[in-house]
Amino acid sequence: MSTGKHESYWIETSDFPPFEKLQTDINTELCVVGGGIAGITSAYLLTKKGYKVTLIEALKLGHGTTGYTTAKLSAQHKLIYDQLISIFGEKTAKIHYQAAMETIEFVQETEKELQADFQFNMEPAYVFTDEEKQIRQIEKEWSAYKKLGIPGALLDDIPLPISAKKAVRMDQQAQFHPLLFLQAMTTYITANGGTIYEDTRAETINEVGKTTVKLKDGGSVTADHVVIATHFPFYDFKGAYFARLDMARSYIVSGKSPLAYPGGMYISVDSPSRSVRSAKDKNGETLWLIGGEGHRPGKGKQMKEHYSNLRNWGRSEFDMEEFDYNWSSEDFISLDSLFYIGRITEQTKNIYVATAFRKWGMSGGITAAKEITSLIDTGESLYQDIYDPARNDGTKGIRTLAKNLVEVSKELVSGKLEKTTKSIDELEPGEAGKIRNKGKLIGVYKDNDGTLHKVDTTCTHMGCEVHWNDAETTWDCPCHGSRFRASGEVIEGPAVKDLKKAD
Ligand code: FES
């Protein structure tokens, strides 16, 4: 029985051309930092408007969160509309819904315009529960749909062959292949005067005089406008994003089932949560994508178990035997559940940020690109500033902020007192552990060739203790979600510096 590759289906079936690394000083009109859906869509829209755009990506295009998503292009966003109405009122909830619906239209139109195939198809989206205690929430969400005029239905069952006590359906939603979408826009950008660099990590921004993005390995980009689309903003002290973002890591497995896929995209509100959608593999056969098992990054012991839990669920519910792919991603959530899109602070007029897509980065990333393009091009918000990062985060926000700060303080203390695990000699190939050297914790990973990689496990962002993730073979930080390779190189921010090597 195959458990499949440790890779994302989207990455495996896309083919971006390589781009060179930037290490010199350059000038441009617009600098977009981040080669995921928010960054590439921003670069595409701004190139279409005639701006001279330079996009820099720390890794490879599409290899951040966008390559590891479920790629549901939906306005459903789990349960949110009842909550948005009660916190912000119907007007804001309606703008949020319409913004997401416009992203569906946008992808459909872009597919036609660029004469590409994004494997786009319309599907209804379902949020369901099999727990008595969640039924009321589903009913309240349906009442919110009715208030907002959202087409759908309240149901006692779902088309999937699993038990569900109540569900709410949203009609006219969509799913697609996110990297085919990015690939086509990348081709357009480079064919129309835009420049792209990969393996080029931004480290900080110098705002004295002109706005200059300083690069980690030397070189810089000076620009009239800078768009930070790095998922967690790398320039996070400005705007205090390190305190205003909550985070979650979740997992996806894909494989085939002997059952016929009934159509639709699904997500449960139960614990653990489950998400299901379908896609077509290279041979046109139906892949079942099963997601869930969300948890705070850097927390928990055996991360590999999250994949096996999903596979076991696929086996028991859908008779899946063979699995093809396994992947995971990290998501950030704002204090009040709305995205942070716009000027990084009220006073900063030419640095923009796009983050906190709350696991709905396909619609969130495109909404961000449209909003930032409008702010740069006309100075006007398309969405009446509901996503303005400088907004007041509200009472709910303050509670989450306090919870985040407590979490970080606890980690700063408890992480340093952590007990060591095994001695170096006891480590098996592919295994990692921590040892103490003169009172300092050192992370040691023994790779499959037996080579030892030793790092100082102090996160280079704000000093929390990173923890080993055996599913991804990375060091993950529980405080703000930075991730590092086993050998210490930073993969995901807010950290921009590698872990220090240790003896
Ligand atoms: Fe902030 Fe590690 S301390 S990500």
XYZ file of C-alpha atoms and ligand atoms in Angstrom:
507
model
C 0.000 0.000 0.000
C 1.628 3.226 -1.105
C 1.552 6.267 1.174
C 2.747 8.510 -1.695
C 5.437 11.117 -2.200
C 6.155 13.893 0.198
C 5.365 16.592 -2.374
C 2.501 18.789 -3.440
C 0.469 17.696 -6.442
C 0.400 21.322 -7.657
C 4.187 21.619 -7.582
C 4.707 18.247 -9.222
C 2.436 19.198 -12.134
C 3.649 22.733 -12.814
C 6.710 23.923 -14.671
C 8.023 27.423 -14.045
C 11.133 28.569 -15.900
C 14.086 29.272 -13.563
C 14.995 32.884 -12.747
C 18.384 34.177 -11.669
C 19.345 35.473 -8.236
C 19.727 39.219 -7.688
C 22.827 40.391 -5.798
C 23.379 43.872 -7.220
C 21.688 47.220 -6.568
C 18.858 48.024 -8.972
C 16.153 50.692 -9.375
C 12.593 50.029 -10.456
C 9.169 51.626 -10.298
C 7.525 48.849 -8.283
C 9.079 46.089 -6.214
C 6.899 43.096 -5.316
C 8.385 40.864 -2.626
C 7.002 37.323 -2.746
C 6.280 34.944 -5.628
C 3.020 33.405 -4.425
C -0.548 34.155 -5.464
C -0.705 37.646 -3.894
C 2.703 38.700 -5.259
C 2.418 37.314 -8.787
C -1.176 38.514 -9.230
C -0.118 42.002 -8.022
C 2.829 41.978 -10.424
C 0.551 40.833 -13.250
C -2.087 43.524 -12.651
C 0.507 46.275 -12.238
C 2.344 45.159 -15.389
C -0.971 45.319 -17.240
C -1.354 48.902 -16.017
C 2.024 49.735 -17.561
C 4.215 49.882 -14.444
C 7.797 48.649 -14.510
C 7.689 45.787 -12.016
C 10.461 43.806 -10.353
C 9.387 40.729 -8.392
C 11.751 38.979 -5.988
C 11.125 35.557 -4.436
C 13.165 34.029 -1.598
C 12.788 30.442 -2.851
C 11.194 29.420 -6.164
C 7.992 30.892 -7.583
C 4.918 29.158 -6.207
C 6.937 27.087 -3.709
C 5.699 28.978 -0.644
C 2.173 28.556 0.653
C 0.453 28.792 -2.762
C 2.047 25.518 -3.892
C 0.793 23.746 -0.759
C -2.835 24.796 -0.567
C -6.118 22.966 -1.254
C -6.761 25.625 -3.961
C -10.438 26.138 -3.260
C -11.462 29.426 -4.828
C -14.380 30.148 -2.589
C -16.235 32.900 -0.791
C -17.397 30.378 1.783
C -14.382 30.724 4.122
C -15.772 28.111 6.528
C -18.136 29.835 9.003
C -17.609 33.588 8.808
C -20.661 35.559 7.687
C -22.629 35.313 10.939
C -19.476 36.407 12.772
C -18.765 39.282 10.354
C -22.348 40.540 10.634
C -22.220 40.515 14.426
C -18.812 42.235 14.634
C -18.893 44.614 11.660
C -22.462 44.627 10.350
C -24.078 43.454 7.117
C -22.352 45.979 4.890
C -18.838 44.702 5.674
C -19.951 41.067 5.448
C -21.442 41.759 2.014
C -18.282 43.490 0.759
C -16.220 40.496 1.920
C -18.504 38.086 0.074
C -18.536 40.154 -3.111
C -14.753 40.614 -3.058
C -14.306 36.829 -2.932
C -16.902 36.237 -5.658
C -15.051 38.690 -7.907
C -11.898 36.562 -7.574
C -13.763 33.604 -9.113
C -14.723 35.772 -12.063
C -11.176 37.114 -12.264
C -9.597 33.655 -12.564
C -12.151 32.624 -15.174
C -11.508 35.763 -17.236
C -7.722 35.491 -16.879
C -7.864 31.896 -18.095
C -9.588 33.120 -21.262
C -7.436 36.206 -21.664
C -4.140 34.320 -21.357
C -5.498 31.373 -23.357
C -4.386 28.985 -20.647
C -5.872 26.029 -18.785
C -6.032 26.469 -15.005
C -8.163 23.324 -14.522
C -10.841 25.731 -13.339
C -14.296 24.393 -12.599
C -17.333 25.633 -10.718
C -18.431 23.557 -7.720
C -20.747 24.181 -4.785
C -18.994 24.513 -1.409
C -20.270 22.874 1.790
C -19.511 23.485 5.454
C -20.782 20.571 7.504
C -20.874 19.105 10.980
C -21.538 15.731 12.468
C -21.540 17.101 16.011
C -24.767 18.085 17.746
C -23.124 21.081 19.424
C -22.149 22.666 16.075
C -25.600 22.490 14.445
C -26.651 25.889 15.804
C -23.564 27.531 14.261
C -24.392 26.087 10.847
C -27.985 27.328 11.162
C -26.784 30.801 12.154
C -24.480 30.852 9.130
C -27.417 29.995 6.884
C -29.426 32.869 8.408
C -26.478 35.128 7.590
C -26.492 33.860 3.961
C -30.181 34.723 3.723
C -29.606 38.225 5.122
C -26.805 38.807 2.621
C -28.596 37.222 -0.316
C -25.973 34.488 -0.758
C -27.323 31.620 -2.905
C -27.171 28.214 -1.215
C -29.110 25.905 1.087
C -29.357 24.503 4.613
C -29.104 20.701 4.425
C -29.419 17.647 6.673
C -26.943 15.670 4.599
C -24.117 16.143 2.072
C -23.345 14.345 -1.204
C -20.157 12.771 0.235
C -20.711 9.257 1.641
C -19.955 10.304 5.227
C -22.120 11.068 8.206
C -23.203 14.714 8.552
C -25.938 16.119 10.774
C -26.186 19.568 9.218
C -24.544 21.503 6.382
C -24.715 24.848 4.661
C -24.085 24.994 0.913
C -22.827 28.012 -1.015
C -23.485 27.890 -4.750
C -21.329 29.038 -7.699
C -17.933 28.474 -6.074
C -14.835 27.175 -7.858
C -11.610 25.208 -7.667
C -8.503 25.314 -9.868
C -4.808 24.472 -10.202
C -3.145 27.446 -8.495
C 0.287 27.059 -10.046
C -0.968 26.853 -13.636
C -2.647 30.186 -12.888
C 0.616 31.677 -11.542
C 2.642 30.211 -14.405
C 0.511 31.886 -17.078
C 0.693 35.263 -15.308
C 4.474 34.882 -14.928
C 4.807 34.418 -18.679
C 2.760 37.572 -19.234
C 4.831 39.603 -16.736
C 8.200 38.721 -18.274
C 6.894 39.167 -21.827
C 5.706 42.661 -20.965
C 8.776 44.224 -19.385
C 8.620 42.812 -15.839
C 11.667 41.259 -14.188
C 11.679 38.300 -11.810
C 14.421 37.035 -9.496
C 14.398 33.837 -7.453
C 16.546 32.690 -4.528
C 16.530 36.383 -3.553
C 15.453 36.945 0.047
C 14.506 40.424 1.233
C 15.949 41.184 4.649
C 14.716 44.649 5.540
C 13.569 47.962 4.098
C 15.423 51.230 4.339
C 12.943 54.108 4.301
C 15.410 56.953 4.680
C 15.254 58.925 1.450
C 14.125 56.493 -1.243
C 12.497 53.184 -0.295
C 15.053 50.415 -0.663
C 14.545 46.693 -0.096
C 17.836 45.281 1.230
C 18.613 41.704 0.231
C 19.943 39.027 2.580
C 22.843 37.999 0.331
C 23.774 41.494 -0.833
C 22.233 43.866 -3.331
C 19.055 45.929 -3.107
C 15.969 47.082 -4.970
C 15.058 50.770 -4.784
C 11.466 51.451 -5.814
C 8.694 54.042 -5.708
C 6.333 51.441 -4.222
C 7.024 48.169 -2.396
C 4.445 45.383 -2.084
C 5.134 42.888 0.706
C 3.449 39.644 -0.309
C 5.608 37.263 1.694
C 2.735 35.579 3.542
C 4.005 36.655 7.000
C 5.330 40.186 6.286
C 9.147 40.045 6.522
C 9.174 43.715 7.598
C 6.932 42.880 10.543
C 8.056 45.183 13.332
C 6.489 48.063 11.479
C 2.764 47.533 12.069
C 3.519 44.981 14.859
C 2.389 42.058 12.688
C 4.342 39.666 14.930
C 1.721 40.341 17.631
C -1.324 40.608 15.376
C -1.164 37.317 13.507
C -2.261 33.937 14.787
C -1.198 30.856 12.852
C -2.054 27.278 11.996
C -0.347 24.441 10.158
C -2.483 21.903 8.273
C -2.005 18.848 6.066
C -3.267 17.359 2.797
C -3.023 13.876 1.327
C -4.260 12.857 -2.100
C -5.083 9.549 -3.691
C -7.664 7.559 -5.608
C -10.886 6.018 -4.404
C -12.994 3.306 -6.055
C -16.038 5.508 -5.290
C -17.322 8.009 -7.823
C -16.607 11.556 -6.643
C -20.007 13.231 -6.101
C -18.801 16.789 -6.914
C -18.474 19.688 -4.486
C -15.887 21.038 -2.053
C -16.294 20.258 1.634
C -15.022 21.400 4.999
C -16.153 20.353 8.459
C -16.295 22.485 11.583
C -15.713 19.460 13.804
C -12.556 18.581 15.596
C -10.341 17.441 13.969
C -11.515 19.357 10.918
C -11.683 17.648 7.524
C -11.614 19.163 4.044
C -12.309 17.332 0.766
C -12.125 18.336 -2.885
C -11.235 16.585 -6.134
C -8.756 17.276 -8.941
C -7.783 15.521 -12.164
C -4.388 13.833 -12.314
C -2.165 13.759 -15.425
C -4.152 10.819 -16.835
C -7.505 12.487 -16.277
C -8.318 10.265 -13.305
C -9.977 11.708 -10.203
C -7.749 12.503 -7.258
C -9.365 12.927 -3.854
C -7.693 15.656 -1.818
C -8.213 15.249 1.899
C -7.071 17.948 4.295
C -7.203 18.869 7.948
C -5.359 18.214 11.231
C -4.696 21.924 11.854
C -2.495 22.895 14.815
C -0.225 25.736 15.898
C 3.170 25.363 14.141
C 6.032 24.096 16.287
C 3.576 22.452 18.696
C 3.111 18.736 19.194
C 5.482 15.822 18.896
C 5.005 13.390 16.017
C 3.995 15.590 13.055
C 4.045 12.596 10.688
C 0.967 11.321 12.488
C -1.096 14.115 10.948
C -0.533 12.605 7.499
C -1.316 9.085 8.687
C -4.502 10.294 10.419
C -5.713 11.769 7.118
C -4.793 8.639 5.180
C -6.607 6.482 7.733
C -9.676 8.664 7.368
C -9.506 8.322 3.562
C -9.233 4.552 3.921
C -12.128 4.217 6.330
C -14.517 6.703 4.684
C -13.701 6.440 0.969
C -11.949 3.048 0.654
C -8.795 4.783 -0.565
C -5.875 2.395 -0.782
C -3.127 4.104 -2.750
C -1.994 7.646 -1.961
C 0.034 9.784 -4.378
C 0.993 12.978 -2.567
C 1.356 14.438 0.925
C 1.886 18.123 1.637
C 1.269 20.745 4.285
C 1.104 24.495 4.688
C 1.001 27.273 7.208
C -1.663 29.963 7.438
C -1.976 33.251 9.261
C -5.080 34.731 10.803
C -5.729 38.354 11.755
C -7.050 39.428 15.133
C -10.572 40.066 13.829
C -10.720 37.460 10.991
C -10.612 39.984 8.115
C -7.532 40.087 5.866
C -4.779 42.662 6.321
C -4.430 44.321 2.901
C -3.207 47.836 2.276
C -0.598 50.341 3.446
C 1.612 48.779 6.108
C 0.836 51.641 8.520
C -1.336 54.728 8.215
C 1.718 56.963 7.875
C 3.544 54.860 5.274
C 2.238 55.763 1.860
C 4.271 53.528 -0.454
C 4.744 50.181 1.346
C 1.834 47.749 1.109
C 1.170 44.478 2.834
C -1.031 41.452 2.055
C -1.479 38.796 4.713
C -3.832 36.989 7.137
C -5.831 35.100 4.530
C -7.127 32.748 7.235
C -6.572 29.586 5.130
C -8.449 31.163 2.200
C -5.416 32.478 0.353
C -6.729 31.842 -3.155
C -9.494 34.414 -2.869
C -7.520 36.423 -0.281
C -4.392 36.646 -2.440
C -6.293 37.799 -5.520
C -8.368 40.278 -3.489
C -5.081 41.631 -2.092
C -3.584 42.026 -5.553
C -6.649 43.899 -6.809
C -6.789 46.164 -3.757
C -3.067 47.006 -3.769
C -3.115 47.652 -7.516
C -5.977 50.077 -7.010
C -4.253 51.818 -4.075
C -1.075 52.274 -6.131
C -2.795 53.233 -9.366
C -5.637 55.459 -8.143
C -5.068 55.889 -4.406
C -8.568 54.439 -3.833
C -9.613 51.290 -1.969
C -11.866 48.908 -3.928
C -13.365 47.514 -0.736
C -14.087 50.617 1.348
C -10.965 49.995 3.431
C -12.465 46.983 5.261
C -9.084 45.205 5.005
C -6.978 48.246 5.975
C -4.182 46.836 8.202
C -4.205 50.054 10.241
C -7.815 49.451 11.371
C -8.761 49.115 15.005
C -8.701 45.366 15.716
C -11.705 45.580 18.092
C -12.522 43.746 21.314
C -12.244 40.273 19.883
C -8.916 41.337 18.452
C -7.586 42.525 21.765
C -8.401 39.163 23.358
C -6.550 37.298 20.580
C -3.660 39.750 20.834
C -3.362 39.070 24.570
C -3.538 35.299 23.949
C -0.778 35.549 21.323
C 1.465 37.564 23.636
C 0.956 35.079 26.498
C 1.736 32.210 24.118
C 4.987 33.857 22.998
C 6.062 34.727 26.572
C 5.416 31.125 27.656
C 7.469 29.818 24.736
C 10.332 32.205 25.456
C 10.637 30.794 28.975
C 9.603 27.150 28.644
C 11.526 26.589 25.407
C 14.815 27.376 27.120
C 14.073 24.866 29.901
C 13.287 22.110 27.432
C 14.681 18.680 28.300
C 17.169 17.186 25.872
C 16.049 14.095 24.020
C 18.726 11.657 22.868
C 22.485 11.741 22.708
C 24.024 12.214 19.248
C 25.081 8.547 19.167
C 21.519 7.412 19.692
C 20.136 9.301 16.668
C 19.035 7.159 13.732
C 19.561 8.460 10.151
C 16.703 10.860 9.358
C 16.190 11.664 13.037
C 16.788 14.867 15.001
C 17.148 15.700 18.681
C 18.424 18.363 21.016
C 21.508 18.254 23.214
C 22.897 20.753 25.708
C 26.344 22.193 25.271
C 27.512 24.467 28.114
C 23.864 25.032 29.026
C 22.856 26.011 25.469
C 20.418 23.924 23.430
C 21.729 22.597 20.127
C 19.552 20.945 17.501
C 21.174 17.990 15.763
C 19.816 16.315 12.651
C 21.424 13.146 11.307
C 20.666 12.970 7.573
C 20.243 9.715 5.675
C 23.974 9.636 4.845
C 24.819 9.929 8.535
C 26.048 13.555 8.262
C 25.223 15.642 11.335
C 23.709 19.126 10.970
C 24.007 21.158 14.172
C 22.192 24.424 14.740
C 21.548 26.831 17.568
C 17.804 26.342 18.105
C 17.178 29.981 19.037
C 14.827 31.470 16.430
C 16.465 34.429 14.696
C 13.207 36.407 14.699
C 12.602 37.101 18.398
C 14.478 34.353 20.206
C 11.916 31.597 20.861
C 13.049 27.985 20.803
C 12.395 26.164 17.500
C 11.073 22.589 17.553
C 11.703 19.655 15.239
C 9.021 18.835 12.670
C 9.572 15.200 11.672
C 6.984 15.350 8.866
C 8.751 18.143 6.955
C 12.274 17.686 8.440
C 12.371 21.351 9.445
C 12.875 23.379 12.610
C 9.596 25.273 13.273
C 9.044 28.183 15.602
C 5.901 28.096 17.778
C 5.927 31.870 18.359
C 5.271 33.360 14.903
C 5.681 30.386 12.590
C 9.163 30.853 11.097
C 10.571 27.669 9.596
C 14.141 26.589 8.906
C 15.730 23.707 7.025
C 17.417 20.962 9.074
C 20.721 22.691 8.259
C 19.391 26.041 9.517
C 18.536 28.048 6.344
C 15.360 30.058 6.743
C 12.462 28.812 4.578
C 9.552 30.805 5.905
C 9.434 34.100 7.828
C 8.974 36.362 9.679
C 12.612 35.359 10.416
C 14.929 36.502 7.637
C 18.204 35.161 9.019
C 19.297 31.511 9.136
C 19.718 29.642 12.418
C 23.292 29.918 13.622
C 25.467 26.879 13.015
C 26.573 25.183 16.245
C 29.531 23.052 17.251
Fe 9.089 34.890 16.027
Fe 10.424 32.624 16.012
S 10.430 34.122 17.529
S 9.060 33.331 14.560
